[in-house]
Coordinates of N, CA and C in Angstrom, one line a residue:
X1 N -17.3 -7.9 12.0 CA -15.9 -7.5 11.9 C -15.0 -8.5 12.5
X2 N -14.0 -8.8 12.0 CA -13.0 -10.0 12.7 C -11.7 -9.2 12.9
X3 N -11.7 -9.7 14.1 CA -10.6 -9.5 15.0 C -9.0 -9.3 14.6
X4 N -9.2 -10.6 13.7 CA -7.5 -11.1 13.5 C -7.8 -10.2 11.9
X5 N -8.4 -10.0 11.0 CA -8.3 -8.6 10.0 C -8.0 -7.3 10.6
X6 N -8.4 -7.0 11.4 CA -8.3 -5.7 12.0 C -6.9 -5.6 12.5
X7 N -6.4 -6.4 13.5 CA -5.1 -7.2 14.3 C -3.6 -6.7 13.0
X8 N -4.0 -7.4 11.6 CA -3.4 -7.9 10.6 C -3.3 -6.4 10.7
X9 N -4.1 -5.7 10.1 CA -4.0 -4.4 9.5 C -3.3 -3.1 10.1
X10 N -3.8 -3.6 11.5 CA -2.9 -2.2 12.5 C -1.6 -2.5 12.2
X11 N -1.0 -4.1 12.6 CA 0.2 -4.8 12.1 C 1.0 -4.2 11.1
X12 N 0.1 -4.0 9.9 CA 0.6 -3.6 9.2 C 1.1 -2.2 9.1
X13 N 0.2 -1.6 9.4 CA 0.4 0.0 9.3 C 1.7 -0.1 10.5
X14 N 1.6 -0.3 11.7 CA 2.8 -0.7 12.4 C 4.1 -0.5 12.3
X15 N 4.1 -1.7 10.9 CA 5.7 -2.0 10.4 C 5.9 -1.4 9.3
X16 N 5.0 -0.4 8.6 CA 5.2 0.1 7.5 C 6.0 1.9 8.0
X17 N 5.5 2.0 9.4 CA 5.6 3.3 9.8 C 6.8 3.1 10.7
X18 N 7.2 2.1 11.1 CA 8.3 1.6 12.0 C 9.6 1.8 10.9
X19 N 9.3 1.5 9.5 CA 10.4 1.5 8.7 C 10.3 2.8 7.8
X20 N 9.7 3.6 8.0 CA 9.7 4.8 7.6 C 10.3 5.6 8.8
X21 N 10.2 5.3 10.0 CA 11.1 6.2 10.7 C 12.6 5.7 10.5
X22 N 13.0 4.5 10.8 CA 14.2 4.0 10.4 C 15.4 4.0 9.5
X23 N 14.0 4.5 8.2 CA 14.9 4.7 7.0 C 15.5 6.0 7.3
X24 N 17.6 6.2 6.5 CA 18.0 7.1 6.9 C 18.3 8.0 5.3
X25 N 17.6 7.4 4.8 CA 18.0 8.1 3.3 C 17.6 9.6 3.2
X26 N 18.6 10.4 2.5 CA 18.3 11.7 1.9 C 17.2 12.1 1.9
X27 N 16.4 13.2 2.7 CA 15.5 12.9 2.5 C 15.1 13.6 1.0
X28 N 15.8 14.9 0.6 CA 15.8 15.6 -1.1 C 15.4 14.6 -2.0
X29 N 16.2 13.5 -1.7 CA 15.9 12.1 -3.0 C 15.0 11.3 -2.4
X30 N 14.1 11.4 -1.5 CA 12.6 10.2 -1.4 C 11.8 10.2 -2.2
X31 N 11.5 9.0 -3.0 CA 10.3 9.1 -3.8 C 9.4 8.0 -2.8
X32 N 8.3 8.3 -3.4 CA 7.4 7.7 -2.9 C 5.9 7.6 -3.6
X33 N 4.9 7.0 -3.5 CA 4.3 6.4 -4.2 C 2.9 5.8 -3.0
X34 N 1.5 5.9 -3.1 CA 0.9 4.9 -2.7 C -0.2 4.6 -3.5
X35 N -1.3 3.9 -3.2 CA -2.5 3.9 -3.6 C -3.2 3.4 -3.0
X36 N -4.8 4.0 -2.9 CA -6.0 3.9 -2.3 C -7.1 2.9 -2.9
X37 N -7.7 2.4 -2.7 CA -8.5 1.5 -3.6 C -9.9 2.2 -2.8
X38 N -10.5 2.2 -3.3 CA -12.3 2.8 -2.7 C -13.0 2.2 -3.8
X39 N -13.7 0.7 -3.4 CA -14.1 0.0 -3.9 C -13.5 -0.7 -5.5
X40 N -13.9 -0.9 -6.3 CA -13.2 -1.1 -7.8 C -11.9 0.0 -8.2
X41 N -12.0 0.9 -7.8 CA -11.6 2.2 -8.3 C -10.1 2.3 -7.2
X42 N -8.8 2.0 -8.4 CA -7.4 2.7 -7.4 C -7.2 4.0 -7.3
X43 N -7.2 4.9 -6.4 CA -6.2 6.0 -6.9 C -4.9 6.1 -6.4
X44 N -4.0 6.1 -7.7 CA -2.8 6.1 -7.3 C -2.4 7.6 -7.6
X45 N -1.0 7.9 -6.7 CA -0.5 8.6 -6.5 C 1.0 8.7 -6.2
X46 N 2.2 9.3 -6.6 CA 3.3 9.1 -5.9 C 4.2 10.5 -6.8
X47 N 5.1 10.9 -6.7 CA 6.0 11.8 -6.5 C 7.1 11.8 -7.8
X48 N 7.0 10.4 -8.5 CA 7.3 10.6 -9.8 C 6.6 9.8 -10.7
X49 N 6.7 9.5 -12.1 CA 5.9 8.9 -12.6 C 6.6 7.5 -12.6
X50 N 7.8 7.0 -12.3 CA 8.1 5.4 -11.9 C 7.3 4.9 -10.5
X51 N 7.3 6.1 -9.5 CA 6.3 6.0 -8.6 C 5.0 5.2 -8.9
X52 N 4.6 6.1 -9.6 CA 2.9 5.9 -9.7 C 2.7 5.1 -10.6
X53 N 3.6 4.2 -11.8 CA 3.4 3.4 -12.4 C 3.6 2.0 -11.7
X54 N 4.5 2.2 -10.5 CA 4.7 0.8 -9.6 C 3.3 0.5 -8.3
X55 N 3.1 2.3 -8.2 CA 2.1 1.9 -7.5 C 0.6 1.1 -8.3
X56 N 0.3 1.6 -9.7 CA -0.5 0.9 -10.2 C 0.0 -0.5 -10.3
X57 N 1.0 -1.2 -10.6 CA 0.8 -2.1 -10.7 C 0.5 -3.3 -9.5
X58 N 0.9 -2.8 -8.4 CA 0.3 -2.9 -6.9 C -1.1 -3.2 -7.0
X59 N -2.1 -2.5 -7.5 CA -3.3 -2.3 -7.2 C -4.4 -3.1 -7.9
X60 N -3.2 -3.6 -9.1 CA -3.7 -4.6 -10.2 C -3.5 -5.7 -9.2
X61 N -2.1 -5.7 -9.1 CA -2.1 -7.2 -8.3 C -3.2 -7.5 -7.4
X62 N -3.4 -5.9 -6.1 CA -3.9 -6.6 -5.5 C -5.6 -6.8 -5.5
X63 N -5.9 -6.4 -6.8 CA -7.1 -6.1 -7.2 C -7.6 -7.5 -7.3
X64 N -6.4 -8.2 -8.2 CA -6.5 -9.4 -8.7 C -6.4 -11.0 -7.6
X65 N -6.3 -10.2 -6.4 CA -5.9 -11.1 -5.2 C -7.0 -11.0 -5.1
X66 N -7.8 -10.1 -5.3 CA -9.1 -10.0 -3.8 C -10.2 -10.9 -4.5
X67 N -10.2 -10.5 -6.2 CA -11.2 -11.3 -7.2 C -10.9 -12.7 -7.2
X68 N -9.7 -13.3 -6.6 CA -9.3 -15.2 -6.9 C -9.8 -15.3 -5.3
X69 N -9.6 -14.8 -4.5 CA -10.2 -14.6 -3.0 C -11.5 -14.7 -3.0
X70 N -12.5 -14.2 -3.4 CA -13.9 -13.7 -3.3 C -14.7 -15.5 -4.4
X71 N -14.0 -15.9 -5.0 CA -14.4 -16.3 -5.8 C -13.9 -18.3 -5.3

């Protein structure tokens, strides 16, 4: 396991949760959206269907990052 992956990742989650408290928007009107990847397979999910259509395309991208990565 590497260090600076793990590092990156908490990082991440960090500033993603840092700007989720921050944000001051309504909260009636939040849409939201994520996805899970568990191996090959995304599940996306989100709260409308522009949601869950942005989240799929996330998952392609980053699907498609990990396959030019590995390769």
């Amino acid at each position: 396991m590497r260090l600076d992956k793990v590092f990156i990742g908490i990082m991440l989650i960090f500033i993603g949760l840092s700007l989720f408290m921050l944000s001051t928007a309504n909260v009636e009107n939040v849409k939201y959206g994520g996805v899970v990847i568990i191996g090959p397979f995304p599940i996306v999910f989100g709260s409308s269907i522009d949601m869950a259509i942005i989240g799929l395309l996330i998952a392609v991208v980053m699907i498609l990052i990990v396959l030019a990565l590995l390769r």
